[in-house]
XYZ file of N, CA and C in Angstrom:
417
model
N 0.830 -1.184 0.000
C 0.000 0.000 0.000
C 0.876 1.250 0.000
N 1.882 1.264 0.861
C 2.758 2.427 0.931
C 3.466 2.655 -0.400
N 3.904 1.581 -1.045
C 4.592 1.719 -2.328
C 3.672 2.363 -3.356
N 2.413 1.961 -3.379
C 1.454 2.566 -4.309
C 1.257 4.035 -4.020
N 1.161 4.400 -2.758
C 1.006 5.806 -2.375
C 2.247 6.590 -2.769
N 3.419 6.027 -2.509
C 4.662 6.717 -2.840
C 4.774 6.952 -4.339
N 4.412 5.947 -5.138
C 4.443 6.106 -6.594
C 3.447 7.167 -7.024
N 2.240 7.151 -6.450
C 1.229 8.156 -6.786
C 1.691 9.554 -6.427
N 2.290 9.696 -5.265
C 2.774 11.015 -4.841
C 3.899 11.480 -5.749
N 4.768 10.552 -6.141
C 5.886 10.886 -7.001
C 5.426 11.343 -8.384
N 4.315 10.822 -8.860
C 3.823 11.153 -10.197
C 2.764 12.253 -10.188
N 2.529 12.887 -9.071
C 1.596 14.004 -9.021
C 0.137 13.603 -9.130
N -0.210 12.409 -8.690
C -1.586 11.933 -8.777
C -2.454 12.576 -7.702
N -1.908 12.764 -6.509
C -2.679 13.293 -5.399
C -2.591 14.813 -5.389
N -3.690 15.488 -5.059
C -3.659 16.951 -5.070
C -2.861 17.499 -3.903
N -1.986 18.416 -4.207
C -1.186 19.074 -3.181
C -1.130 20.547 -3.557
N -1.416 21.387 -2.614
C -1.281 22.824 -2.861
C -0.633 23.421 -1.635
N 0.636 23.690 -1.766
C 1.397 24.274 -0.658
C 1.251 25.788 -0.700
N 0.039 26.240 -0.480
C -0.276 27.661 -0.507
C -1.063 27.963 0.761
N -0.388 28.452 1.787
C -1.070 28.702 3.062
C -2.294 29.602 2.942
N -2.250 30.603 2.064
C -3.396 31.502 1.907
C -4.602 30.743 1.354
N -4.370 29.872 0.368
C -5.471 29.081 -0.187
C -6.005 28.103 0.868
N -5.111 27.491 1.595
C -5.531 26.551 2.637
C -6.386 27.245 3.693
N -6.076 28.503 4.004
C -6.885 29.266 4.959
C -8.283 29.516 4.406
N -8.384 29.741 3.095
C -9.696 29.946 2.468
C -10.517 28.664 2.588
N -9.896 27.517 2.308
C -10.605 26.230 2.415
C -11.060 26.011 3.854
N -10.186 26.212 4.810
C -10.528 26.016 6.221
C -11.660 26.946 6.649
N -11.602 28.207 6.214
C -12.652 29.172 6.569
C -13.983 28.782 5.934
N -13.952 28.264 4.712
C -15.184 27.819 4.047
C -15.816 26.669 4.821
N -14.990 25.747 5.272
C -15.499 24.613 6.050
C -16.082 25.108 7.373
N -15.374 25.992 8.044
C -15.843 26.515 9.327
C -17.124 27.322 9.189
N -17.356 27.910 8.018
C -18.549 28.724 7.788
C -19.823 27.881 7.703
N -19.684 26.616 7.359
C -20.849 25.726 7.270
C -21.155 25.213 8.673
N -22.391 25.380 9.143
C -22.727 24.889 10.486
C -22.373 23.404 10.655
N -21.842 23.080 11.797
C -21.365 21.720 12.094
C -22.431 20.652 11.874
N -23.681 20.967 12.170
C -24.740 19.954 12.062
C -25.483 19.992 10.726
N -25.050 20.852 9.799
C -25.695 20.928 8.480
C -25.197 19.792 7.588
N -26.024 19.371 6.649
C -25.568 18.365 5.692
C -24.649 19.047 4.686
N -23.525 18.404 4.426
C -22.473 18.976 3.590
C -21.912 17.897 2.685
N -21.888 18.184 1.396
C -21.324 17.262 0.414
C -20.139 17.950 -0.243
N -19.066 17.200 -0.466
C -17.869 17.774 -1.069
C -17.202 16.774 -1.994
N -16.062 17.152 -2.521
C -15.268 16.270 -3.369
C -14.448 15.352 -2.475
N -14.026 14.216 -3.031
C -13.423 13.202 -2.170
C -12.102 13.615 -1.539
N -11.338 14.536 -2.126
C -10.083 14.936 -1.504
C -10.284 15.901 -0.344
N -11.447 16.552 -0.257
C -11.752 17.417 0.884
C -12.509 16.674 1.980
N -13.069 15.533 1.649
C -13.874 14.790 2.612
C -13.153 14.521 3.938
N -11.860 14.156 3.941
C -11.207 13.915 5.235
C -11.274 15.114 6.187
N -11.400 16.312 5.640
C -11.468 17.512 6.476
C -12.837 17.694 7.136
N -13.853 17.001 6.638
C -15.207 17.133 7.185
C -15.768 15.799 7.658
N -14.982 14.755 7.594
C -15.459 13.393 7.853
C -16.071 13.189 9.237
N -15.668 13.980 10.214
C -16.204 13.785 11.563
C -17.554 14.464 11.750
N -17.988 15.226 10.773
C -19.302 15.870 10.871
C -20.392 14.817 10.694
N -21.492 14.955 11.410
C -22.513 13.909 11.373
C -23.236 13.766 10.029
N -23.275 14.808 9.215
C -24.021 14.747 7.955
C -23.133 15.108 6.772
N -21.916 14.563 6.769
C -20.957 14.852 5.710
C -20.862 13.685 4.738
N -20.697 14.001 3.467
C -20.534 12.976 2.443
C -19.759 13.549 1.271
N -19.461 12.712 0.288
C -18.715 13.154 -0.880
C -19.163 12.383 -2.116
N -18.752 12.880 -3.265
C -19.006 12.200 -4.534
C -17.661 11.688 -5.032
N -17.550 10.376 -5.159
C -16.334 9.792 -5.705
C -16.429 9.637 -7.211
N -17.537 9.027 -7.652
C -17.759 8.800 -9.085
C -19.165 9.243 -9.446
N -19.299 10.151 -10.407
C -20.626 10.643 -10.794
C -21.565 9.541 -11.269
N -21.056 8.522 -11.959
C -21.929 7.457 -12.454
C -22.544 6.662 -11.306
N -21.779 6.380 -10.281
C -22.317 5.661 -9.122
C -23.283 6.554 -8.341
N -22.971 7.839 -8.269
C -23.859 8.799 -7.611
C -25.194 8.841 -8.339
N -25.146 8.859 -9.668
C -26.383 8.846 -10.468
C -27.192 7.584 -10.220
N -26.516 6.442 -10.130
C -27.217 5.179 -9.855
C -27.874 5.218 -8.477
N -27.173 5.759 -7.509
C -27.738 5.869 -6.170
C -28.989 6.746 -6.195
N -28.906 7.890 -6.871
C -30.050 8.796 -6.935
C -31.211 8.170 -7.698
N -30.921 7.372 -8.713
C -31.983 6.695 -9.459
C -32.724 5.714 -8.559
N -31.984 5.083 -7.664
C -32.590 4.093 -6.774
C -33.251 4.714 -5.546
N -32.706 5.830 -5.055
C -33.159 6.377 -3.772
C -33.689 7.806 -3.822
N -33.664 8.414 -4.989
C -34.102 9.802 -5.106
C -32.934 10.754 -5.003
N -33.182 12.016 -5.317
C -32.087 12.988 -5.331
C -31.467 13.216 -3.954
N -30.167 13.354 -3.955
C -29.423 13.706 -2.754
C -29.511 15.224 -2.622
N -29.931 15.697 -1.460
C -30.161 17.131 -1.285
C -29.497 17.658 -0.009
N -28.167 17.713 0.007
C -27.512 18.305 1.175
C -27.818 19.800 1.234
N -27.664 20.388 2.382
C -27.878 21.828 2.520
C -26.752 22.606 1.856
N -25.522 22.101 1.939
C -24.359 22.786 1.380
C -23.567 21.850 0.477
N -22.929 22.442 -0.544
C -21.992 21.739 -1.413
C -20.714 22.578 -1.436
N -19.591 21.932 -1.149
C -18.292 22.604 -1.087
C -17.396 22.081 -2.202
N -16.851 23.002 -3.005
C -15.940 22.647 -4.094
C -14.647 23.430 -3.975
N -13.559 22.823 -4.420
C -12.283 23.529 -4.505
C -11.663 23.231 -5.856
N -11.782 24.174 -6.769
C -11.210 24.001 -8.102
C -9.727 24.337 -8.121
N -9.181 24.679 -6.974
C -7.768 25.018 -6.879
C -6.864 23.827 -6.666
N -7.420 22.671 -6.357
C -6.610 21.470 -6.157
C -6.643 20.637 -7.430
N -5.546 20.666 -8.139
C -5.466 19.934 -9.407
C -4.210 19.079 -9.373
N -4.363 17.826 -9.750
C -3.233 16.914 -9.845
C -3.321 16.204 -11.188
N -2.223 16.185 -11.891
C -2.181 15.533 -13.209
C -3.295 16.030 -14.115
N -3.494 17.317 -14.140
C -4.539 17.922 -14.964
C -5.939 17.459 -14.569
N -6.094 16.914 -13.387
C -7.379 16.409 -12.914
C -7.978 17.404 -11.927
N -9.114 17.957 -12.284
C -9.842 18.862 -11.405
C -10.683 18.007 -10.463
N -10.313 17.961 -9.200
C -10.968 17.071 -8.242
C -12.390 17.502 -7.911
N -12.780 18.695 -8.311
C -14.164 19.128 -8.085
C -15.092 18.638 -9.191
N -14.550 18.194 -10.297
C -15.357 17.794 -11.460
C -16.397 16.717 -11.149
N -16.073 15.654 -10.407
C -17.113 14.659 -10.127
C -18.350 15.238 -9.438
N -18.149 16.188 -8.532
C -19.293 16.807 -7.855
C -20.077 17.659 -8.842
N -19.360 18.450 -9.633
C -20.037 19.303 -10.608
C -20.808 18.474 -11.625
N -20.247 17.341 -12.056
C -20.943 16.458 -12.994
C -22.154 15.806 -12.331
N -21.992 15.378 -11.100
C -23.087 14.697 -10.405
C -24.268 15.633 -10.156
N -23.992 16.882 -9.843
C -25.066 17.835 -9.562
C -25.554 18.550 -10.814
N -24.755 18.540 -11.866
C -25.161 19.121 -13.139
C -25.727 20.520 -12.984
N -26.890 20.754 -13.590
C -27.524 22.061 -13.571
C -28.093 22.469 -12.227
N -28.051 21.579 -11.246
C -28.572 21.934 -9.919
C -27.710 22.986 -9.242
N -26.396 23.005 -9.557
C -25.511 24.038 -9.024
C -25.773 25.306 -9.825
N -26.215 26.321 -9.152
C -26.558 27.567 -9.818
C -28.057 27.770 -9.959
N -28.827 26.704 -9.748
C -30.291 26.827 -9.779
C -30.836 26.422 -8.410
N -30.942 25.121 -8.166
C -31.396 24.633 -6.859
C -30.414 25.033 -5.755
N -29.140 25.080 -6.099
C -28.078 25.465 -5.175
C -27.474 26.778 -5.651
N -27.660 27.836 -4.881
C -27.102 29.129 -5.232
C -25.691 29.273 -4.692
N -24.858 29.996 -5.427
C -23.494 30.251 -4.982
C -23.546 31.191 -3.780
N -23.136 30.692 -2.637
C -23.269 31.385 -1.357
C -21.982 32.126 -0.988
N -20.855 31.431 -1.074
C -19.539 32.004 -0.756
C -18.574 31.570 -1.852
N -17.592 32.438 -2.169
C -16.704 32.126 -3.275
C -15.414 32.923 -3.163
N -14.281 32.213 -3.319
C -12.987 32.903 -3.289
C -11.888 31.932 -3.664
N -10.963 32.350 -4.501
C -9.747 31.588 -4.812
C -10.040 30.165 -5.298
N -11.082 29.997 -6.085
C -11.423 28.671 -6.599
C -12.246 27.828 -5.649
N -12.488 28.322 -4.451
C -13.291 27.611 -3.453
C -14.718 28.166 -3.518
N -15.681 27.259 -3.651
C -17.077 27.678 -3.760
C -17.933 26.902 -2.771
N -18.805 27.630 -2.088
C -19.784 27.020 -1.192
C -21.152 27.331 -1.788
N -21.882 26.283 -2.142
C -23.249 26.421 -2.644
C -24.205 26.081 -1.512
N -25.328 26.788 -1.467
C -26.327 26.534 -0.425
C -27.666 26.264 -1.106
N -28.301 25.197 -0.682
C -29.584 24.820 -1.265
C -30.626 25.905 -0.974
N -31.288 26.362 -2.041
C -32.328 27.366 -1.912
C -31.818 28.790 -1.791
N -30.509 28.987 -1.819
C -29.959 30.334 -1.674
C -30.159 31.116 -2.970
N -30.633 32.344 -2.837
C -30.909 33.175 -4.006
C -30.437 34.600 -3.748
N -29.163 34.744 -3.489
C -28.614 36.064 -3.213
C -27.256 36.202 -3.863
N -26.586 37.268 -3.551
C -25.249 37.506 -4.077
C -24.221 36.721 -3.262
N -23.229 36.178 -3.942
C -22.147 35.468 -3.262
C -21.239 36.467 -2.560
N -20.729 36.075 -1.421
C -19.746 36.881 -0.703
C -18.429 36.119 -0.657
N -17.371 36.804 -0.244
C -16.087 36.161 -0.102
C -16.069 35.214 1.091
N -14.992 34.527 1.249
C -14.875 33.570 2.342
C -14.021 34.145 3.472
N -12.843 34.662 3.138
C -12.014 35.310 4.157
C -11.990 36.819 3.979
N -12.703 37.300 2.986
C -12.851 38.741 2.766
C -14.288 39.005 2.345
N -14.681 40.246 2.334
C -16.079 40.591 2.065
C -16.520 40.300 0.635
N -15.704 40.661 -0.324
C -16.091 40.503 -1.728
C -15.769 39.106 -2.234
N -16.671 38.558 -3.030
C -16.432 37.249 -3.643
C -15.314 37.361 -4.652
N -14.574 36.306 -4.794
C -13.479 36.270 -5.759
C -13.773 35.250 -6.841
N -12.733 34.900 -7.559
C -12.861 33.967 -8.679
C -13.192 32.560 -8.201
N -14.210 31.990 -8.833
C -14.573 30.602 -8.543
C -14.605 29.830 -9.832
């Protein structure tokens, strides 16, 4: 197992962003979501929210679609994305964006946004604000 991880790390498979300012934005976005709210994110951010009682992630959009076909739509209160973590040209937020499709921006309004980090809130219909600053930034 360790050898596989070491090879993956050596080839840039796992997302790494050694940018303290960006990491602070991600941490602040997570802290902004109430602890007991349902929160869905991408699989590389999931370890940061895993201890929350209503936290989940999308690993593969096709399996997520199958689950929703069998059990109905998944409707967390918040969706957290980070388009700033890219490894091997792989945008780790893409599976979530594909799984939610047009629901992001309609059913889920952009609530907070900065430095590629976006927090969507179900039913939100207002202007997005920043995460560590007042004004929203690039998402």
